[in-house]
Short mmCIF file of C-alpha atoms in Angstrom, two decimals:
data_model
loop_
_atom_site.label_atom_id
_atom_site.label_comp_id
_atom_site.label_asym_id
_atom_site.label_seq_id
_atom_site.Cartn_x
_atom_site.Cartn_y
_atom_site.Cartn_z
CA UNK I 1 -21.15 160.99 100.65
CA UNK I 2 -21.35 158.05 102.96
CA UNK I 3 -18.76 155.95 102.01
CA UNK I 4 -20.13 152.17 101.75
CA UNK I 5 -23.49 153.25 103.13
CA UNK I 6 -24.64 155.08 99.80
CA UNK I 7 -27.01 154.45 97.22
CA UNK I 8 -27.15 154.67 93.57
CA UNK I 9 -30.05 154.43 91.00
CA UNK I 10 -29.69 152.19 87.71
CA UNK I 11 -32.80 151.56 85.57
CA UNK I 12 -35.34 152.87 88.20
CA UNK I 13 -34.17 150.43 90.97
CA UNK I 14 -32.27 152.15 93.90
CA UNK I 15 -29.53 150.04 95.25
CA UNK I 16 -27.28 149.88 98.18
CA UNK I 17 -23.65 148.83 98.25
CA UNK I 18 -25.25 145.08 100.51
CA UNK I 19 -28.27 145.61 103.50
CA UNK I 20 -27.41 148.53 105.34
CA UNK I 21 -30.63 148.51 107.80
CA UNK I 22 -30.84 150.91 111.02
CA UNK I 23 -31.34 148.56 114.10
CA UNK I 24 -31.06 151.32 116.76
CA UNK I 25 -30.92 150.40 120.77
CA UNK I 26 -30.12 154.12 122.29
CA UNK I 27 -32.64 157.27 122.50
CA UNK I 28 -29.83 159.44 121.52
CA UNK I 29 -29.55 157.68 117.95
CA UNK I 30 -33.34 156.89 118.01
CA UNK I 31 -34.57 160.73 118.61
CA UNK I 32 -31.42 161.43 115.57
CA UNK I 33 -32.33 159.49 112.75
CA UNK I 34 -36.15 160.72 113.60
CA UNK I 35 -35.13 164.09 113.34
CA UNK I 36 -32.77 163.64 110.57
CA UNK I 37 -34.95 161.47 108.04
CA UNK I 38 -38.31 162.82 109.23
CA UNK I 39 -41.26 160.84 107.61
CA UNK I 40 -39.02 159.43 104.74
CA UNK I 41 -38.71 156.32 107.18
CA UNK I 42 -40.57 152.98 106.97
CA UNK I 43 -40.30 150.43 109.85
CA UNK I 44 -40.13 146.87 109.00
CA UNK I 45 -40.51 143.83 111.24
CA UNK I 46 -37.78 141.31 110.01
CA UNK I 47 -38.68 138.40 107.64
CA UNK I 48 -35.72 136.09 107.45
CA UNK I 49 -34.95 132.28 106.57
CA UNK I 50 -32.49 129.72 106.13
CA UNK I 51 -32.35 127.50 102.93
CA UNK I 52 -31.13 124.37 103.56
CA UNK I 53 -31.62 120.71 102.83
CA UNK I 54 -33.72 122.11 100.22
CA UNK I 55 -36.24 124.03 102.14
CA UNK I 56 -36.62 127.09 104.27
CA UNK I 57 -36.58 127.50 107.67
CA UNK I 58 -36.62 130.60 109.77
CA UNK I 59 -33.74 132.54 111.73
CA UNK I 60 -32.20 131.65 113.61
CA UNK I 61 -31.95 128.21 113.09
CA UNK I 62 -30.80 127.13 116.45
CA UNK I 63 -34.66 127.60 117.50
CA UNK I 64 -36.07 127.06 114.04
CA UNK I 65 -35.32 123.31 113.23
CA UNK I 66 -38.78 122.09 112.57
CA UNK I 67 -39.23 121.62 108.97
CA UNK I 68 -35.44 120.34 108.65
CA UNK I 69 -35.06 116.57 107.47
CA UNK I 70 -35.95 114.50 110.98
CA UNK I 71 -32.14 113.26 111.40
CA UNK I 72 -30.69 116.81 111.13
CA UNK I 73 -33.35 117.75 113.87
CA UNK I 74 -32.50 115.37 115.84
CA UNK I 75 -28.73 115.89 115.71
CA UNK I 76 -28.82 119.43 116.40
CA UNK I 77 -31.22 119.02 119.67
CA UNK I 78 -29.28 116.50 120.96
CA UNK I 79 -26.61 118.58 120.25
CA UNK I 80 -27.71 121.40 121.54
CA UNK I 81 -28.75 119.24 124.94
CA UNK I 82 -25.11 117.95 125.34
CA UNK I 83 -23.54 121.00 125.04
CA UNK I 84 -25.16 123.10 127.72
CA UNK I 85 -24.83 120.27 129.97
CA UNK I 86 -21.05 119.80 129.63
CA UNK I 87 -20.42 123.15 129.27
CA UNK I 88 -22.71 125.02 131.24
CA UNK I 89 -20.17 126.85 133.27
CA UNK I 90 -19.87 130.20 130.69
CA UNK I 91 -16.32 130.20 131.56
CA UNK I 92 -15.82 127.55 129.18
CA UNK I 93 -17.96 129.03 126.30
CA UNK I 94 -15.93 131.95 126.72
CA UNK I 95 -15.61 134.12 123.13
CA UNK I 96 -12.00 134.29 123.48
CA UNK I 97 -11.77 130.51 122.18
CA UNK I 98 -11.60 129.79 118.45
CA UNK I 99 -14.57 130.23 116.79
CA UNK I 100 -15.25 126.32 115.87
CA UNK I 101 -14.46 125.49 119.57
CA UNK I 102 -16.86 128.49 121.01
CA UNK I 103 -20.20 127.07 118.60
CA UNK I 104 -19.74 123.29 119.62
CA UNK I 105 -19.96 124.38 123.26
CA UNK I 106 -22.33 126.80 123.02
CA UNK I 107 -24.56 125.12 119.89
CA UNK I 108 -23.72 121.67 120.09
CA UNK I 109 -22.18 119.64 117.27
CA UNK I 110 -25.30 119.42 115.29
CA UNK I 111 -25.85 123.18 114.97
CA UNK I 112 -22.09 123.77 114.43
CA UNK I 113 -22.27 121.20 111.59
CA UNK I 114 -25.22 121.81 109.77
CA UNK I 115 -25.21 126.11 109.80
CA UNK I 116 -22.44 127.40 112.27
CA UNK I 117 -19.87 125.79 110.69
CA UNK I 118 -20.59 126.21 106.62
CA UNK I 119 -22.16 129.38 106.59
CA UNK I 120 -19.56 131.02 108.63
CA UNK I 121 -16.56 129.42 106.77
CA UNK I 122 -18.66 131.16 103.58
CA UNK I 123 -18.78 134.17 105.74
CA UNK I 124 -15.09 134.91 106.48
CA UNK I 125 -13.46 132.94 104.67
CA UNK I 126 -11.05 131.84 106.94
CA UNK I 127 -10.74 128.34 108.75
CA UNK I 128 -12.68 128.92 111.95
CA UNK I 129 -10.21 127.39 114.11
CA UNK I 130 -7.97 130.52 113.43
CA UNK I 131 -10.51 133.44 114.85
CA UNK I 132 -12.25 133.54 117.32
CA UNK I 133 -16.04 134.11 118.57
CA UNK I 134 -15.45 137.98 120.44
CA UNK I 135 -17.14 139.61 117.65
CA UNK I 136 -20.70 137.14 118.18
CA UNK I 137 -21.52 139.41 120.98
CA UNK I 138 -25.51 140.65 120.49
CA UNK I 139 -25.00 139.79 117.13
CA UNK I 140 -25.35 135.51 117.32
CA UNK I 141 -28.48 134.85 119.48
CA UNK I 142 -28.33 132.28 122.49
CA UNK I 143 -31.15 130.35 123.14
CA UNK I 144 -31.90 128.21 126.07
CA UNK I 145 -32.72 124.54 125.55
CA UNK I 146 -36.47 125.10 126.17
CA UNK I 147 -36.27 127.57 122.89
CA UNK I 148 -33.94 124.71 120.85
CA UNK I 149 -36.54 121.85 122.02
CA UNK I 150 -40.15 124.26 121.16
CA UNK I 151 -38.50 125.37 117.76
CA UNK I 152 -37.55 121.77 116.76
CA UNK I 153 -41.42 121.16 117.34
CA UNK I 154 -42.51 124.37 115.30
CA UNK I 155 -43.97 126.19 118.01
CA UNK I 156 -41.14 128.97 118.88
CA UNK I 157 -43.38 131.90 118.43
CA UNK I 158 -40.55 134.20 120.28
CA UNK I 159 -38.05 136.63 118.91
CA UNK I 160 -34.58 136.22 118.54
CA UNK I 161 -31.91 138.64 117.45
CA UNK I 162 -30.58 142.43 117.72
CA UNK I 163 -32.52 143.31 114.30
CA UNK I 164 -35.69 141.84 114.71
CA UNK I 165 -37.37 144.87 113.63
CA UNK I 166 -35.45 147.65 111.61
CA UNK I 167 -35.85 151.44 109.96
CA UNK I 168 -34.74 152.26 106.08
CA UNK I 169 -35.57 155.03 104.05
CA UNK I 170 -38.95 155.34 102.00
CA UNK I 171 -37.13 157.02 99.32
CA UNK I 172 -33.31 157.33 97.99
CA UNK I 173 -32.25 154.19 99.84
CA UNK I 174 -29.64 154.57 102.92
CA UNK I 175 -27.65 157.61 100.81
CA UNK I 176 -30.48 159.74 102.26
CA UNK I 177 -29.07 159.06 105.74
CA UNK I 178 -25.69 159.97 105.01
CA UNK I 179 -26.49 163.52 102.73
CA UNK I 180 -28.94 164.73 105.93
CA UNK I 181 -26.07 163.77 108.28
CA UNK I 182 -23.41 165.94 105.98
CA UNK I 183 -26.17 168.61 105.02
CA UNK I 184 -24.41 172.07 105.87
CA UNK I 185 -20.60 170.72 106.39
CA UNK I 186 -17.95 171.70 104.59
CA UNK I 187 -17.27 168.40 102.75
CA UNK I 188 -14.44 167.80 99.75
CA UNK I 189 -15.54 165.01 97.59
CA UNK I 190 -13.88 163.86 94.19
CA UNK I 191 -10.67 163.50 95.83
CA UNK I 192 -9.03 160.54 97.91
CA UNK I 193 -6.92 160.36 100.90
CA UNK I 194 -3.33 159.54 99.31
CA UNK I 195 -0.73 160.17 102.40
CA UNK I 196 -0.40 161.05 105.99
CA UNK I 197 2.76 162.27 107.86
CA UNK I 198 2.24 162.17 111.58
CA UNK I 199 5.55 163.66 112.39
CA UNK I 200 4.35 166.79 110.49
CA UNK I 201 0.55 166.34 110.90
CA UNK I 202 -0.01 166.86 107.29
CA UNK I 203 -2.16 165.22 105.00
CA UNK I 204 -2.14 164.69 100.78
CA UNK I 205 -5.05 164.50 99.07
CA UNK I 206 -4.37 162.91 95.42
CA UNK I 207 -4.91 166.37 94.20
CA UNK I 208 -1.81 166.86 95.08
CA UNK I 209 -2.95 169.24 97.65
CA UNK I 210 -1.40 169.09 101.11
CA UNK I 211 -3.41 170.28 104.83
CA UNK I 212 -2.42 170.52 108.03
CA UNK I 213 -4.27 169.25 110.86
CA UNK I 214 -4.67 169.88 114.64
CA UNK I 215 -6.82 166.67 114.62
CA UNK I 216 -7.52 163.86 112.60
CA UNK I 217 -10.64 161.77 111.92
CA UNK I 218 -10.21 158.72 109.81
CA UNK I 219 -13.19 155.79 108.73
CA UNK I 220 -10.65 154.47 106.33
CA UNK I 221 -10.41 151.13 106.85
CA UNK I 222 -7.34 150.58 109.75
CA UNK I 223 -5.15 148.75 107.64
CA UNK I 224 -5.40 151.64 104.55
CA UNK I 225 -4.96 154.45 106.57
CA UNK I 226 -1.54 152.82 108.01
CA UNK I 227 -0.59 151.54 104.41
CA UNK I 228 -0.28 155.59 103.69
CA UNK I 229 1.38 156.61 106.25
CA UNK I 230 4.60 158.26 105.80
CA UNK I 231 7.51 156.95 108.29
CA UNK I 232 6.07 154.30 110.11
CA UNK I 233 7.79 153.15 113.00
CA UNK I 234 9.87 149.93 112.63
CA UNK I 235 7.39 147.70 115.57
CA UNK I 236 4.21 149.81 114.10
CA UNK I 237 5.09 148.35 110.47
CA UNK I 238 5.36 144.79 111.64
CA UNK I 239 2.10 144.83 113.60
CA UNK I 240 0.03 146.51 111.27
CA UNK I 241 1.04 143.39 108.89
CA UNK I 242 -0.94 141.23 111.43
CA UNK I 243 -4.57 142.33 110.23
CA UNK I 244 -6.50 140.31 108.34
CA UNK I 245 -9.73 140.51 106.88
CA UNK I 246 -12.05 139.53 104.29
CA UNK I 247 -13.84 140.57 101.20
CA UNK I 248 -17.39 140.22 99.48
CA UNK I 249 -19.06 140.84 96.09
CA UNK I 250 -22.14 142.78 96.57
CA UNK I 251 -23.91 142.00 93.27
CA UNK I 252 -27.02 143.93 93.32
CA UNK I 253 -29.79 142.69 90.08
CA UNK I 254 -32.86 143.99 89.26
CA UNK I 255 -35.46 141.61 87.96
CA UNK I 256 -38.90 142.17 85.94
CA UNK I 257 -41.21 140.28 88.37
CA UNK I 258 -42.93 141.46 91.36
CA UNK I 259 -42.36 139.67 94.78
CA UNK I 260 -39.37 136.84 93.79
CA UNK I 261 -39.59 136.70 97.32
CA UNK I 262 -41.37 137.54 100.99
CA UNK I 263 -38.28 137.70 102.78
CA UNK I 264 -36.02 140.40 103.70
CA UNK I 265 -32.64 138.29 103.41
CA UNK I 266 -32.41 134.55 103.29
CA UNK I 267 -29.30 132.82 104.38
CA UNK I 268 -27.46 130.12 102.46
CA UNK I 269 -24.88 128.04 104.54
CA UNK I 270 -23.96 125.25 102.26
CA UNK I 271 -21.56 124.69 99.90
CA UNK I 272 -23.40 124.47 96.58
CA UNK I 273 -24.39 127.80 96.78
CA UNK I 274 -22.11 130.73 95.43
CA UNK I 275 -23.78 133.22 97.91
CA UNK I 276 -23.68 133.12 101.38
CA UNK I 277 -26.78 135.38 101.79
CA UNK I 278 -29.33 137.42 99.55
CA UNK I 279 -31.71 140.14 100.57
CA UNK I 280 -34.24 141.71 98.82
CA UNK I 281 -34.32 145.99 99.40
CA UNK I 282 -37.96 146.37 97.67
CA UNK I 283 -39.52 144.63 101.04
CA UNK I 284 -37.42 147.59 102.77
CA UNK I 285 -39.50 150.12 100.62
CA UNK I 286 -41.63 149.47 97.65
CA UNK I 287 -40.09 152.66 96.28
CA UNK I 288 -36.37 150.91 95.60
CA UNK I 289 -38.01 149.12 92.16
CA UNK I 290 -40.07 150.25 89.53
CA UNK I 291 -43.74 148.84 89.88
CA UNK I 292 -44.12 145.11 89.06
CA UNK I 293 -40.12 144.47 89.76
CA UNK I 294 -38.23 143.08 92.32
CA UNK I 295 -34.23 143.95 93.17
CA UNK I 296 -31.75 141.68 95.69
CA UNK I 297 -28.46 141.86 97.04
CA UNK I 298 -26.84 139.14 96.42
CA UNK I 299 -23.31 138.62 98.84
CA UNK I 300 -20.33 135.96 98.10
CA UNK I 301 -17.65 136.26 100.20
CA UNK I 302 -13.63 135.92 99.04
CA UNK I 303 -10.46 135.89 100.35
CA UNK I 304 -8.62 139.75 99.79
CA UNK I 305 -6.10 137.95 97.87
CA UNK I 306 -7.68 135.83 95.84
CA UNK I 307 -8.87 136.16 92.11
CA UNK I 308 -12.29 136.01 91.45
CA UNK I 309 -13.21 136.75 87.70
CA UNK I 310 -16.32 138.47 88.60
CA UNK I 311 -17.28 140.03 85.32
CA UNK I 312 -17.02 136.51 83.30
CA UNK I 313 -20.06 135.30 81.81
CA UNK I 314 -19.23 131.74 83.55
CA UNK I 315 -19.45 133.65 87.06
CA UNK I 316 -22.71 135.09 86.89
CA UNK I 317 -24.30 132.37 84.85
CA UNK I 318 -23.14 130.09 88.05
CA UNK I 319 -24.80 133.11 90.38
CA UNK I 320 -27.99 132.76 87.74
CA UNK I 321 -28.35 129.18 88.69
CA UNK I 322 -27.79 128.96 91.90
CA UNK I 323 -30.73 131.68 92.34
CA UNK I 324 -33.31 129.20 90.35
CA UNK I 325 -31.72 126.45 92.31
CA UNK I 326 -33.63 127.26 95.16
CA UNK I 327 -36.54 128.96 94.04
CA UNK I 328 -35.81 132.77 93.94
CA UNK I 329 -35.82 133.01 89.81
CA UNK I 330 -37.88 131.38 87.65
CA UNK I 331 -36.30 130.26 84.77
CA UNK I 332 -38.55 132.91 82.86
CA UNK I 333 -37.79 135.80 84.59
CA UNK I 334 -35.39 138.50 83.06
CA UNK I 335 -32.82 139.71 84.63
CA UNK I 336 -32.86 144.13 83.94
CA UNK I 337 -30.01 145.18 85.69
CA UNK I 338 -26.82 143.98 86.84
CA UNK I 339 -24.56 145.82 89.20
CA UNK I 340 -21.57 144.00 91.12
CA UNK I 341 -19.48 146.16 93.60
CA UNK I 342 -16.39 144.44 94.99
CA UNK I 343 -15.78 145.25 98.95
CA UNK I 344 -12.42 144.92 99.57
CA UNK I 345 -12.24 145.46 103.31
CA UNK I 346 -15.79 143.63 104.40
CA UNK I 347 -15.48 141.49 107.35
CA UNK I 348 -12.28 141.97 110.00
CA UNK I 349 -11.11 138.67 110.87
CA UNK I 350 -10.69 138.27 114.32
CA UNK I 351 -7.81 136.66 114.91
CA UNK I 352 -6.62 135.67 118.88
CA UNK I 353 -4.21 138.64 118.30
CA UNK I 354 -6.77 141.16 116.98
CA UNK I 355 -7.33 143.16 120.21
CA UNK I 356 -3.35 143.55 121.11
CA UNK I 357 -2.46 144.00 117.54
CA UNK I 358 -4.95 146.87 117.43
CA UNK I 359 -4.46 148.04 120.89
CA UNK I 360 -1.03 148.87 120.07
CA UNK I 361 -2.09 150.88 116.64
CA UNK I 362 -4.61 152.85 117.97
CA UNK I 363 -2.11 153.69 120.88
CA UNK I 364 0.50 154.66 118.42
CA UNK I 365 -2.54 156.96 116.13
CA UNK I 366 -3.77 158.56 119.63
CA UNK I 367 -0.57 159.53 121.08
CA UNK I 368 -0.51 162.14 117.29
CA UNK I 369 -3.72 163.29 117.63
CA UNK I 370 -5.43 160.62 115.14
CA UNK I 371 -8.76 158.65 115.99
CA UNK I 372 -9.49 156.01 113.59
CA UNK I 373 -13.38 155.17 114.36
CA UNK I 374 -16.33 153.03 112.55
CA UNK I 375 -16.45 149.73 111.68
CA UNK I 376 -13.78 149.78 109.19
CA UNK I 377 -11.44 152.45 110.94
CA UNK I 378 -12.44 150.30 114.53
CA UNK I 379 -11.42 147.20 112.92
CA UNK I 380 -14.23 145.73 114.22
CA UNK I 381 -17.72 143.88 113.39
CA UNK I 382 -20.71 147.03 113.70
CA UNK I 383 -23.66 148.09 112.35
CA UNK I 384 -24.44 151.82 111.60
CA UNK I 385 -25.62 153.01 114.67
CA UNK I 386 -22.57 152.30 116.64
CA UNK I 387 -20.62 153.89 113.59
CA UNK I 388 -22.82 156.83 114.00
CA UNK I 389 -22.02 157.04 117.67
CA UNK I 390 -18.24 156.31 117.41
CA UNK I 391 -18.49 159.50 115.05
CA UNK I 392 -20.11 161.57 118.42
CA UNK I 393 -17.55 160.17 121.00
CA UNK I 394 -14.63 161.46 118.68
CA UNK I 395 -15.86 164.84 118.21
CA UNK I 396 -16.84 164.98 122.36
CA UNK I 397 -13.30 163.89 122.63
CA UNK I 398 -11.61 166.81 120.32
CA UNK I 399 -13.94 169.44 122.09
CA UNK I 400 -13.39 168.35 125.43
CA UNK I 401 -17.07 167.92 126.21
CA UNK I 402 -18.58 165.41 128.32
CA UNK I 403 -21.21 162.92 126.62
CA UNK I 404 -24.64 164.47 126.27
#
């Protein structure tokens, strides 16, 4: 149950498939997962930092220079100063521009070119002058200069960011969410979703077995669930060839040392680094590794198409090193577990075409009766509670009910 928001055990240590934190906003989800997880919950005030240049600084970095060799602080202030005075009209930081154009204007050339830049090139994978900056949102704070200027100084005591404080289980990691959300359905596991015939409003399960359907739900990812339909039409099948998206490693290691780190994720936005982030679930819960060990999740992004010998000894002696690098491992410590789990479908590009492109699929899905919802079925960048609610809105929609 739960798709890519389950949980597995290996060795004692309780892994996710990457962070999958609850950062809720809305008393309908709040009073939910309350009710739903009960007091198997632990809330956690966010601990994040950026390594580079060779040291840490906190998130975000666009108010967290201080610390930062003198010449990078200086370019990214200045930066940061000549870009809200040239572009201070927001119709010219507008999201709709490509992403490298959007975070000069809104960062300044400093910030674009010492985290903005790197770390989302890492990110997506794709040159940043082909997608654009509509999925930043909530999700890439804004500061004002005031902020950029008092951070560069170390005093920027204020808080930044959608998730500066979270929820995650005490026990069972986020697979506990998922099972109470499922408890009493009527739920078919061990077998996939192999075809769909809209014309016939059938689907095939790789059982072999075929249902009907008056409605249909899908959290495939978009671009799956249209690669099994049956019969496509002609000007469907051309624009469903227009997504584009990326893929990560999640390679999740258990490690026989207590506290490798204070942090709940660090971000690493420069080259030399495999990873573009790593977070560390035992300061989500102390209950996700046996006492006196430590677990991470560590992410590196890759393009869908691309080969990346994961399992060779070269690869994850390169991951090994790049972890003592900067001061996670000790040379000493021993590594207990190793578990890598490829996401195909991680991050949807969004390309200056996204929104028509999927505009015109979800048309085409809703006119049959289908409703593809949740980050991956939305084809869109979310976090779990706005999966959770797309899930409510589709059901309200089936019934006929009016939101609560």
């Amino acid at each position: 149950i739960g798709g890519t928001a389950r949980s597995y055990k290996v060795g004692g240590f309780t892994f996710d498939i990457t962070g999958h934190l609850l950062h809720l906003h809305y008393p309908y989800t709040k009073k939910l997962i309350r009710r739903l997880l009960k007091d198997n919950i632990f809330s956690c005030v966010r601990n994040t930092a950026i390594f580079s240049k060779g040291v840490y600084t906190e998130y975000p970095l666009q108010v967290n220079t201080y610390g930062l060799p003198d010449r990078v602080v200086k370019e990214c202030v200045e930066g940061f100063r000549q870009a809200v005075t040239k572009y201070a009209d927001p119709s010219l930081r507008s999201t709709s521009l490509p992403f490298e154009d959007w975070s000069k204007r809104t960062f300044g050339k400093g910030i674009h070119k010492h985290f903005m830049g790197p770390y989302n090139f890492k990110l997506w994978q794709t040159p940043l002058n082909e997608m654009t900056a509509e999925w930043c949102g909530m999700f890439v704070p804004q500061p004002k200069l005031e902020d950029v200027i008092r951070g560069s100084q170390g005093d920027n005591s204020k808080t930044f960011g959608y998730n500066a404080t979270f929820l995650y289980p005490k026990r069972g990691g986020i697979q506990v969410l998922s099972e109470a959300l499922a408890k009493g359905l009527d739920i078919r596991l061990e077998t996939g979703f192999e075809r769909m015939n809209w014309k016939d409003k059938t689907v095939t399960l790789e059982s072999g077995e075929t249902l009907n359907y008056d409605f249909l739900v899908s959290t495939l990812p978009l671009v799956e669930l249209l690669n099994r339909t049956d019969g496509l039409p002609r000007e469907i099948e051309h624009t469903r060839k227009k997504l584009r998206w990326t893929s990560i490693l999640c390679i999740n290691l258990g490690v026989n040392r207590a506290k490798i780190s204070d942090k709940s994720w660090i971000y690493f936005p420069e080259k030399e680094y495999v990873f573009y982030r790593v977070g560390f679930p035992m300061n989500f819960t102390p209950h996700a590794v046996p006492r006196g060990c430590s677990s991470m999740y560590v992410e590196v992004g890759y393009q869908p198409d691309k080969k990346l010998n994961w399992q060779s000894p070269a690869f994850q002696k390169r991951v090994r090193r790049d972890l003592e690098k900067c001061g996670i491992l000790k040379r000493a410590d021993k590594i207990l577990v190793t578990s890598i789990v490829p996401v195909r479908h991680a991050y949807v590009v969004y390309t200056p075409d996204r929104k028509q492109t999927t505009d015109k699929l979800f048309s085409f899905l809703g006119d049959h009766q289908v409703q593809s919802i949740g980050r991956y079925g939305g084809w869109k960048y979310s976090f779990m509670e706005e999966a959770i609610l797309d899930g409510k809105k589709a059901a309200e929609k089936i019934a006929g009910v009016n939101p609560a």
